[in-house]
Every structure is written in C-alpha cells, then in structure tokens.
Amino acid sequence: MISILCLVLLVSPALAAQRRVDDAALRTAREETEIILDLGRLLGFVHRMTQESPELDFESDQAREMLEILEEIRGTPRMTPTRARTMIQRIEDTILTAAQLAYTDRLWINAQRNDQRNTQNSRAESASSGQESASASRAGPGSSSRQGTSTEDGAPAGSLASYAAGGPYNPMTETGRRHAEDFEALYAYLQTKRVGR
C-alpha cells in the first residue's frame, strides 16, 4: 500500500509536467500556424471576389499563376509558416491587381470585425449566464482542456498536435475544414477558366 502511494506521488508531478510541455508545444504551434491559416483565409477571400465581383475576375496569366500556387499547396503534406508567408507575398505582390487586393483586404477587414463582434457577444453571454467563471475555475489559464476538441478556427486539435510533433499539417487539404472547402472551390473555378480559354 505504501509503495503504491509513493508511486502515485512520483507519477503525478511527472504527468503535470508533461501536460505543461504539451500545452506549451500546442500554444507555440497555434502561434506558428496562424500565418498558414491566413493563407487559407486569403484564398477564400480570393474565391469570394471571383464570385461576387466578375469585373475583378482573373486574366488568363493570373489564373495560371494562381493555379501554380494551388497545385503546390495540394502537393504539400506539411505546410510551414515560411512557405505560407512566401505564397501570401507572391499572391499579394505579383498576382493580384491593386483593385483585387483592395477588394480582398476589405473582405479581410470585415471578417475580422465580425469575429471580434462574435467574440464579444460570446463573452457577454457567458458572463451573464455565469458560465465563464465556472469554466475558468475548472480550466484556468494554460489548461489542456482544449486538447482533443478543436482550435479557434475549427481545426481538429489532432492536426495541430501533428504539426507540433513535426508531422503533416495542411489545413487547405484537410477534408471537412472550411479552408479546404474554399481551396477546392477556388481550384475548381480556376481549372474551368483554364479549360475554357
């Protein structure tokens, strides 16, 4: 009985330390992958632009260059922040015209405002119902309670854990994610433009 108690006392701090390491690794991974999610958002806004504003549609050279990027993304099992940043710069600096860039920037700003508004509304609802204080007491800052559920952008936590462990991570090709749906819609659209010309 005493040996079992000693074992429990020895294992508990080790498990707590492991959880802190896991939390720190996931926090770092979440920060690093934000630019990758930004690439997915940008592609979604580009697709919306082609649907909402036909006058801002791609010329054939632009469509070809965008398809090159999308095909590169499709063939990338592990997207890195450096690669995503390079792709964003290429899209914004060499592919999109000034008018197209202004349109996608406007979509981006509106999406951020909506996100902030939704976050504020959620916090206000939680505070008024008393849930915020109860959940905070159960799962204080740095808690691992979000592991195994999802990240802020709807990504399965397993994919973030995979990124943190050096495994595959590409939200644009992960079935069931909004980024993947937007990516595939833009890819299909650009394919039809290439075939049609």
Short mmCIF file of N, CA, C and O in Angstrom, two decimals, residues 41 110-120:
data_model
loop_
_atom_site.label_atom_id
_atom_site.label_comp_id
_atom_site.label_asym_id
_atom_site.label_seq_id
_atom_site.Cartn_x
_atom_site.Cartn_y
_atom_site.Cartn_z
N ARG A 41 -7.34 31.73 -45.43
CA ARG A 41 -8.35 32.80 -45.44
C ARG A 41 -8.24 33.64 -46.71
O ARG A 41 -9.24 33.98 -47.34
N ASN A 110 -13.62 43.15 -42.88
CA ASN A 110 -15.00 42.84 -42.46
C ASN A 110 -15.07 41.54 -41.68
O ASN A 110 -15.79 41.44 -40.68
N ALA A 111 -14.31 40.54 -42.09
CA ALA A 111 -14.29 39.26 -41.38
C ALA A 111 -13.72 39.42 -39.98
O ALA A 111 -14.23 38.85 -39.01
N GLN A 112 -12.66 40.23 -39.86
CA GLN A 112 -12.07 40.47 -38.53
C GLN A 112 -13.05 41.20 -37.61
O GLN A 112 -13.16 40.87 -36.44
N ARG A 113 -13.76 42.17 -38.16
CA ARG A 113 -14.76 42.89 -37.36
C ARG A 113 -15.85 41.94 -36.87
O ARG A 113 -16.28 42.00 -35.73
N ASN A 114 -16.32 41.07 -37.78
CA ASN A 114 -17.35 40.09 -37.40
C ASN A 114 -16.85 39.14 -36.34
O ASN A 114 -17.57 38.81 -35.39
N ASP A 115 -15.60 38.69 -36.48
CA ASP A 115 -15.01 37.79 -35.48
C ASP A 115 -14.94 38.47 -34.11
O ASP A 115 -15.27 37.87 -33.09
N GLN A 116 -14.50 39.73 -34.11
CA GLN A 116 -14.40 40.47 -32.84
C GLN A 116 -15.78 40.66 -32.22
O GLN A 116 -15.97 40.50 -31.02
N ARG A 117 -16.75 40.99 -33.05
CA ARG A 117 -18.12 41.18 -32.57
C ARG A 117 -18.67 39.88 -31.99
O ARG A 117 -19.26 39.86 -30.91
N ASN A 118 -18.45 38.77 -32.69
CA ASN A 118 -18.92 37.47 -32.21
C ASN A 118 -18.25 37.07 -30.90
O ASN A 118 -18.88 36.53 -30.00
N THR A 119 -16.93 37.35 -30.81
CA THR A 119 -16.20 37.04 -29.58
C THR A 119 -16.74 37.85 -28.41
O THR A 119 -16.95 37.33 -27.33
N GLN A 120 -16.97 39.14 -28.64
CA GLN A 120 -17.50 40.00 -27.58
C GLN A 120 -18.89 39.54 -27.16
O GLN A 120 -19.21 39.51 -25.97
#
